[in-house]
Amino acid sequence: MTIHDWLIPHHQTVQSPMPKVQPLKILLVEDDELFRLGLRVRLEQEPGLEIAAEAEDGEMAIEMVKSHSLNIVVLDIGLPGLGGVEACRQIRQFAPELPVLVLTSHTQKALINRIIEVGVQGYCLKGVPSQTLILAIRSVAAGASWWDSAATTEIRAAFENNSSAAPTDDSEQLNSVLTRREQEILALIAAGKTNQEIAQLLYIAPGTVRVHVHAILQKLDVRDRTQAAVLAIQRKLIAADLLSEITGL
């Protein structure tokens, strides 16, 4: 018997340590210092969330994006100087894979249309329960989207407009409404794949697939996956390159 046998009983097995899950690194962009401080304190109480950087205007936000490794930007649209919409546009241009969640008190229709056009992944009103905001952050960081009911109305209107447009216009408009991941999942839904099969094909968790499906149903204003698949085919809501990929599965 070796020393190793004495130290570790025969009925026990040596387990390797669980890999440490990296927290979601957040850039918090808010010009109201007290609100930003309160938001930071609340978010950092939540396991797995980390405020990696802060900014009080659009110019600083862009610099933070360029100098930090981030998973998501939470941004107030009513910023001084450059402005929140232009900041979103430049952030999306510099880091197209970095999701942006707009957190604002503004609900004007024109503003919602503008943030949809610049390609943000989410819109959440200030004053929502903290757990709702945290769920929105996790959803957007996972590649899904999160839209307030007012924004959802505008998104549905965009789909209605798409129904009479050319297919190329549909694809361009779709890119500002559904995330790339949502398009992939919608294509797989239309191909008849289950959530479990989608999870395996895309190498993501089934729970993440459910979050995406919920967002898709909300945006399309449909009750279930079957309706989503029918609508996707009728209105050509799936980009041509994704259809080609799905065909080859």
mmCIF file of C-alpha atoms in Angstrom:
data_model
loop_
_atom_site.group_PDB
_atom_site.id
_atom_site.type_symbol
_atom_site.label_atom_id
_atom_site.label_comp_id
_atom_site.label_asym_id
_atom_site.label_seq_id
_atom_site.Cartn_x
_atom_site.Cartn_y
_atom_site.Cartn_z
ATOM 1 C CA MET A 1 0.000 0.000 0.000
ATOM 2 C CA THR A 2 1.343 3.405 -0.962
ATOM 3 C CA ILE A 3 1.176 6.686 0.950
ATOM 4 C CA HIS A 4 -1.438 7.765 -1.582
ATOM 5 C CA ASP A 5 -3.592 4.777 -0.511
ATOM 6 C CA TRP A 6 -3.398 5.872 3.119
ATOM 7 C CA LEU A 7 -4.339 9.482 2.377
ATOM 8 C CA ILE A 8 -7.353 8.732 0.175
ATOM 9 C CA PRO A 9 -9.868 6.088 1.344
ATOM 10 C CA HIS A 10 -10.679 3.432 -1.232
ATOM 11 C CA HIS A 11 -14.374 4.374 -1.350
ATOM 12 C CA GLN A 12 -13.617 7.960 -2.371
ATOM 13 C CA THR A 13 -12.711 9.254 -5.787
ATOM 14 C CA VAL A 14 -10.534 12.205 -6.587
ATOM 15 C CA GLN A 15 -12.587 14.909 -8.271
ATOM 16 C CA SER A 16 -11.060 17.664 -10.314
ATOM 17 C CA PRO A 17 -12.120 21.157 -9.269
ATOM 18 C CA MET A 18 -15.082 22.643 -11.114
ATOM 19 C CA PRO A 19 -14.036 25.242 -13.662
ATOM 20 C CA LYS A 20 -14.693 28.772 -12.445
ATOM 21 C CA VAL A 21 -17.509 30.481 -14.325
ATOM 22 C CA GLN A 22 -16.428 33.876 -15.573
ATOM 23 C CA PRO A 23 -18.768 36.732 -14.611
ATOM 24 C CA LEU A 24 -20.571 38.806 -17.218
ATOM 25 C CA LYS A 25 -18.512 41.956 -17.641
ATOM 26 C CA ILE A 26 -20.780 44.982 -17.972
ATOM 27 C CA LEU A 27 -20.116 48.497 -19.215
ATOM 28 C CA LEU A 28 -22.558 50.785 -17.409
ATOM 29 C CA VAL A 29 -23.237 54.040 -19.287
ATOM 30 C CA GLU A 30 -25.313 56.559 -17.330
ATOM 31 C CA ASP A 31 -24.858 60.315 -16.827
ATOM 32 C CA ASP A 32 -26.821 60.449 -13.553
ATOM 33 C CA GLU A 33 -24.103 59.674 -11.006
ATOM 34 C CA LEU A 34 -26.434 58.697 -8.160
ATOM 35 C CA PHE A 35 -28.531 56.424 -10.369
ATOM 36 C CA ARG A 36 -25.380 54.837 -11.790
ATOM 37 C CA LEU A 37 -24.012 54.217 -8.300
ATOM 38 C CA GLY A 38 -27.254 52.614 -7.127
ATOM 39 C CA LEU A 39 -27.427 50.457 -10.231
ATOM 40 C CA ARG A 40 -23.834 49.356 -9.799
ATOM 41 C CA VAL A 41 -24.368 48.380 -6.168
ATOM 42 C CA ARG A 42 -27.502 46.378 -7.021
ATOM 43 C CA LEU A 43 -26.044 44.582 -10.031
ATOM 44 C CA GLU A 44 -22.850 43.597 -8.222
ATOM 45 C CA GLN A 45 -24.955 41.945 -5.513
ATOM 46 C CA GLU A 46 -26.032 39.475 -8.180
ATOM 47 C CA PRO A 47 -23.749 36.434 -8.606
ATOM 48 C CA GLY A 48 -22.089 36.316 -12.005
ATOM 49 C CA LEU A 49 -22.404 40.026 -12.805
ATOM 50 C CA GLU A 50 -19.481 42.439 -12.727
ATOM 51 C CA ILE A 51 -19.339 46.151 -13.569
ATOM 52 C CA ALA A 52 -16.103 46.153 -15.556
ATOM 53 C CA ALA A 53 -16.287 49.831 -16.545
ATOM 54 C CA GLU A 54 -18.468 52.918 -16.278
ATOM 55 C CA ALA A 55 -19.043 55.941 -18.501
ATOM 56 C CA GLU A 56 -21.072 59.124 -18.144
ATOM 57 C CA ASP A 57 -21.326 60.092 -21.809
ATOM 58 C CA GLY A 58 -21.184 58.587 -25.295
ATOM 59 C CA GLU A 59 -17.575 59.491 -26.034
ATOM 60 C CA MET A 60 -16.362 57.838 -22.837
ATOM 61 C CA ALA A 61 -18.526 54.780 -23.539
ATOM 62 C CA ILE A 62 -16.837 54.261 -26.904
ATOM 63 C CA GLU A 63 -13.394 54.561 -25.306
ATOM 64 C CA MET A 64 -14.367 52.000 -22.648
ATOM 65 C CA VAL A 65 -15.529 49.579 -25.348
ATOM 66 C CA LYS A 66 -12.183 49.940 -27.094
ATOM 67 C CA SER A 67 -10.118 49.435 -23.935
ATOM 68 C CA HIS A 68 -12.028 46.761 -21.987
ATOM 69 C CA SER A 69 -13.066 43.158 -22.491
ATOM 70 C CA LEU A 70 -16.850 43.256 -22.157
ATOM 71 C CA ASN A 71 -19.881 40.979 -22.475
ATOM 72 C CA ILE A 72 -22.621 43.617 -22.601
ATOM 73 C CA VAL A 73 -23.227 47.380 -22.594
ATOM 74 C CA VAL A 74 -26.094 48.751 -20.477
ATOM 75 C CA LEU A 75 -26.664 52.264 -21.773
ATOM 76 C CA ASP A 76 -28.956 55.187 -21.031
ATOM 77 C CA ILE A 77 -30.049 56.696 -24.320
ATOM 78 C CA GLY A 78 -30.363 60.269 -22.972
ATOM 79 C CA LEU A 79 -26.648 61.032 -22.796
ATOM 80 C CA PRO A 80 -24.965 64.446 -23.083
ATOM 81 C CA GLY A 81 -22.553 65.254 -25.889
ATOM 82 C CA LEU A 82 -22.452 62.575 -28.567
ATOM 83 C CA GLY A 83 -25.849 61.203 -27.559
ATOM 84 C CA GLY A 84 -26.979 57.689 -26.775
ATOM 85 C CA VAL A 85 -28.219 56.702 -30.233
ATOM 86 C CA GLU A 86 -24.994 57.747 -31.955
ATOM 87 C CA ALA A 87 -22.967 56.076 -29.198
ATOM 88 C CA CYS A 88 -24.904 52.852 -29.854
ATOM 89 C CA ARG A 89 -24.251 53.132 -33.571
ATOM 90 C CA GLN A 90 -20.504 53.601 -33.106
ATOM 91 C CA ILE A 91 -20.273 50.830 -30.518
ATOM 92 C CA ARG A 92 -22.069 48.455 -32.894
ATOM 93 C CA GLN A 93 -19.739 49.538 -35.687
ATOM 94 C CA PHE A 94 -16.576 48.971 -33.649
ATOM 95 C CA ALA A 95 -17.748 45.805 -31.828
ATOM 96 C CA PRO A 96 -20.645 44.265 -33.789
ATOM 97 C CA GLU A 97 -20.729 41.162 -31.572
ATOM 98 C CA LEU A 98 -21.007 43.182 -28.333
ATOM 99 C CA PRO A 99 -24.696 43.357 -27.311
ATOM 100 C CA VAL A 100 -26.226 46.648 -26.168
ATOM 101 C CA LEU A 101 -29.168 46.914 -23.780
ATOM 102 C CA VAL A 102 -30.765 50.359 -23.676
ATOM 103 C CA LEU A 103 -31.988 51.337 -20.201
ATOM 104 C CA THR A 104 -34.001 54.536 -20.363
ATOM 105 C CA SER A 105 -37.035 56.479 -19.216
ATOM 106 C CA HIS A 106 -37.825 57.615 -22.774
ATOM 107 C CA THR A 107 -40.690 55.928 -24.635
ATOM 108 C CA GLN A 108 -41.108 58.055 -27.775
ATOM 109 C CA LYS A 109 -41.968 56.074 -30.889
ATOM 110 C CA ALA A 110 -39.333 57.884 -32.978
ATOM 111 C CA LEU A 111 -36.623 57.032 -30.441
ATOM 112 C CA ILE A 112 -37.598 53.354 -30.390
ATOM 113 C CA ASN A 113 -37.420 53.275 -34.182
ATOM 114 C CA ARG A 114 -33.938 54.834 -34.095
ATOM 115 C CA ILE A 115 -32.501 52.370 -31.592
ATOM 116 C CA ILE A 116 -33.966 49.479 -33.595
ATOM 117 C CA GLU A 117 -32.283 50.881 -36.703
ATOM 118 C CA VAL A 118 -28.838 51.080 -35.046
ATOM 119 C CA GLY A 119 -29.138 47.430 -34.027
ATOM 120 C CA VAL A 120 -29.349 47.332 -30.243
ATOM 121 C CA GLN A 121 -30.442 44.002 -28.755
ATOM 122 C CA GLY A 122 -32.663 45.260 -25.988
ATOM 123 C CA TYR A 123 -34.761 48.096 -24.600
ATOM 124 C CA CYS A 124 -35.749 48.256 -20.938
ATOM 125 C CA LEU A 125 -37.472 51.059 -19.044
ATOM 126 C CA LYS A 126 -36.017 52.507 -15.869
ATOM 127 C CA GLY A 127 -38.157 51.703 -12.882
ATOM 128 C CA VAL A 128 -38.674 48.020 -13.677
ATOM 129 C CA PRO A 129 -38.051 45.594 -10.801
ATOM 130 C CA SER A 130 -34.363 44.842 -10.387
ATOM 131 C CA GLN A 131 -34.890 41.145 -11.122
ATOM 132 C CA THR A 132 -36.492 42.064 -14.445
ATOM 133 C CA LEU A 133 -33.465 44.150 -15.377
ATOM 134 C CA ILE A 134 -31.105 41.360 -14.324
ATOM 135 C CA LEU A 135 -33.041 38.866 -16.468
ATOM 136 C CA ALA A 136 -32.869 41.327 -19.383
ATOM 137 C CA ILE A 137 -29.095 41.663 -18.965
ATOM 138 C CA ARG A 138 -28.559 37.898 -18.838
ATOM 139 C CA SER A 139 -30.839 37.328 -21.834
ATOM 140 C CA VAL A 140 -29.163 39.967 -24.017
ATOM 141 C CA ALA A 141 -25.682 38.836 -22.981
ATOM 142 C CA ALA A 142 -26.648 35.273 -23.977
ATOM 143 C CA GLY A 143 -27.488 36.461 -27.484
ATOM 144 C CA ALA A 144 -31.241 36.794 -27.076
ATOM 145 C CA SER A 145 -33.085 40.102 -26.991
ATOM 146 C CA TRP A 146 -35.301 41.952 -24.581
ATOM 147 C CA TRP A 147 -37.903 44.503 -25.560
ATOM 148 C CA ASP A 148 -40.323 46.590 -23.540
ATOM 149 C CA SER A 149 -43.937 46.285 -24.694
ATOM 150 C CA ALA A 150 -43.800 49.697 -26.416
ATOM 151 C CA ALA A 151 -40.755 48.645 -28.413
ATOM 152 C CA THR A 152 -42.356 45.306 -29.228
ATOM 153 C CA THR A 153 -45.270 47.162 -30.826
ATOM 154 C CA GLU A 154 -42.857 49.006 -33.104
ATOM 155 C CA ILE A 155 -41.052 45.770 -33.985
ATOM 156 C CA ARG A 156 -44.332 44.137 -34.993
ATOM 157 C CA ALA A 157 -45.114 47.176 -37.137
ATOM 158 C CA ALA A 158 -41.750 46.711 -38.833
ATOM 159 C CA PHE A 159 -42.654 43.114 -39.664
ATOM 160 C CA GLU A 160 -46.003 44.265 -41.051
ATOM 161 C CA ASN A 161 -44.173 46.715 -43.316
ATOM 162 C CA ASN A 162 -41.816 43.945 -44.370
ATOM 163 C CA SER A 163 -44.668 41.790 -45.649
ATOM 164 C CA SER A 164 -45.034 44.025 -48.727
ATOM 165 C CA ALA A 165 -41.319 44.696 -49.270
ATOM 166 C CA ALA A 166 -38.821 42.918 -51.477
ATOM 167 C CA PRO A 167 -36.995 39.905 -49.982
ATOM 168 C CA THR A 168 -33.703 41.810 -49.892
ATOM 169 C CA ASP A 169 -35.369 44.592 -47.909
ATOM 170 C CA ASP A 170 -36.817 41.978 -45.546
ATOM 171 C CA SER A 171 -33.374 40.616 -44.815
ATOM 172 C CA GLU A 172 -31.930 44.057 -44.167
ATOM 173 C CA GLN A 173 -34.795 45.027 -41.851
ATOM 174 C CA LEU A 174 -34.632 41.657 -40.109
ATOM 175 C CA ASN A 175 -31.028 42.243 -39.127
ATOM 176 C CA SER A 176 -32.148 45.216 -37.014
ATOM 177 C CA VAL A 177 -35.043 43.308 -35.415
ATOM 178 C CA LEU A 178 -33.872 39.745 -34.747
ATOM 179 C CA THR A 179 -30.387 38.963 -33.531
ATOM 180 C CA ARG A 180 -28.268 36.615 -35.638
ATOM 181 C CA ARG A 181 -28.749 33.864 -33.038
ATOM 182 C CA GLU A 182 -32.524 34.368 -33.113
ATOM 183 C CA GLN A 183 -32.452 34.061 -36.888
ATOM 184 C CA GLU A 184 -30.515 30.799 -36.581
ATOM 185 C CA ILE A 185 -32.998 29.421 -34.064
ATOM 186 C CA LEU A 186 -35.986 30.558 -36.127
ATOM 187 C CA ALA A 187 -34.512 28.759 -39.135
ATOM 188 C CA LEU A 188 -34.082 25.586 -37.068
ATOM 189 C CA ILE A 189 -37.639 25.892 -35.732
ATOM 190 C CA ALA A 190 -38.878 26.162 -39.327
ATOM 191 C CA ALA A 191 -36.825 23.040 -40.089
ATOM 192 C CA GLY A 192 -38.765 21.167 -37.383
ATOM 193 C CA LYS A 193 -36.000 20.924 -34.771
ATOM 194 C CA THR A 194 -36.847 20.575 -31.071
ATOM 195 C CA ASN A 195 -35.279 22.772 -28.400
ATOM 196 C CA GLN A 196 -32.981 19.917 -27.414
ATOM 197 C CA GLU A 197 -31.872 19.376 -30.999
ATOM 198 C CA ILE A 198 -31.301 23.108 -31.478
ATOM 199 C CA ALA A 199 -29.206 23.199 -28.313
ATOM 200 C CA GLN A 200 -27.035 20.344 -29.577
ATOM 201 C CA LEU A 201 -26.632 21.832 -33.058
ATOM 202 C CA LEU A 202 -25.664 25.280 -31.763
ATOM 203 C CA TYR A 203 -23.675 24.045 -28.749
ATOM 204 C CA ILE A 204 -25.749 26.024 -26.259
ATOM 205 C CA ALA A 205 -27.829 25.070 -23.216
ATOM 206 C CA PRO A 206 -31.496 24.097 -23.681
ATOM 207 C CA GLY A 207 -32.422 26.858 -21.229
ATOM 208 C CA THR A 208 -30.726 29.399 -23.480
ATOM 209 C CA VAL A 209 -32.729 28.084 -26.432
ATOM 210 C CA ARG A 210 -35.950 28.620 -24.460
ATOM 211 C CA VAL A 211 -34.960 32.238 -23.785
ATOM 212 C CA HIS A 212 -34.394 32.793 -27.508
ATOM 213 C CA VAL A 213 -37.665 31.116 -28.478
ATOM 214 C CA HIS A 214 -39.572 33.291 -26.012
ATOM 215 C CA ALA A 215 -38.021 36.426 -27.533
ATOM 216 C CA ILE A 216 -38.867 35.264 -31.073
ATOM 217 C CA LEU A 217 -42.511 34.529 -30.206
ATOM 218 C CA GLN A 218 -42.818 37.918 -28.517
ATOM 219 C CA LYS A 219 -41.384 39.782 -31.493
ATOM 220 C CA LEU A 220 -43.513 37.955 -34.042
ATOM 221 C CA ASP A 221 -46.644 38.214 -31.854
ATOM 222 C CA VAL A 222 -47.396 34.509 -32.190
ATOM 223 C CA ARG A 223 -48.515 31.945 -29.611
ATOM 224 C CA ASP A 224 -46.291 29.004 -30.427
ATOM 225 C CA ARG A 225 -43.407 27.605 -32.475
ATOM 226 C CA THR A 226 -45.662 26.391 -35.274
ATOM 227 C CA GLN A 227 -47.035 29.871 -35.889
ATOM 228 C CA ALA A 228 -43.500 31.264 -35.806
ATOM 229 C CA ALA A 229 -42.369 28.746 -38.423
ATOM 230 C CA VAL A 230 -45.339 29.502 -40.697
ATOM 231 C CA LEU A 231 -44.801 33.254 -40.388
ATOM 232 C CA ALA A 232 -41.083 32.878 -41.062
ATOM 233 C CA ILE A 233 -41.786 31.033 -44.319
ATOM 234 C CA GLN A 234 -44.672 33.264 -45.438
ATOM 235 C CA ARG A 235 -42.825 36.542 -44.899
ATOM 236 C CA LYS A 236 -39.335 35.302 -45.782
ATOM 237 C CA LEU A 237 -38.044 36.226 -42.327
ATOM 238 C CA ILE A 238 -35.074 33.859 -42.496
ATOM 239 C CA ALA A 239 -31.959 35.151 -44.217
ATOM 240 C CA ALA A 240 -31.032 33.246 -47.380
ATOM 241 C CA ASP A 241 -27.586 32.227 -46.094
ATOM 242 C CA LEU A 242 -29.151 30.693 -42.986
ATOM 243 C CA LEU A 243 -31.645 28.762 -45.068
ATOM 244 C CA SER A 244 -28.724 27.378 -47.063
ATOM 245 C CA GLU A 245 -26.935 26.359 -43.862
ATOM 246 C CA ILE A 246 -30.042 24.664 -42.440
ATOM 247 C CA THR A 247 -30.618 22.768 -45.681
ATOM 248 C CA GLY A 248 -27.163 21.308 -45.324
ATOM 249 C CA LEU A 249 -27.722 20.009 -41.784
#
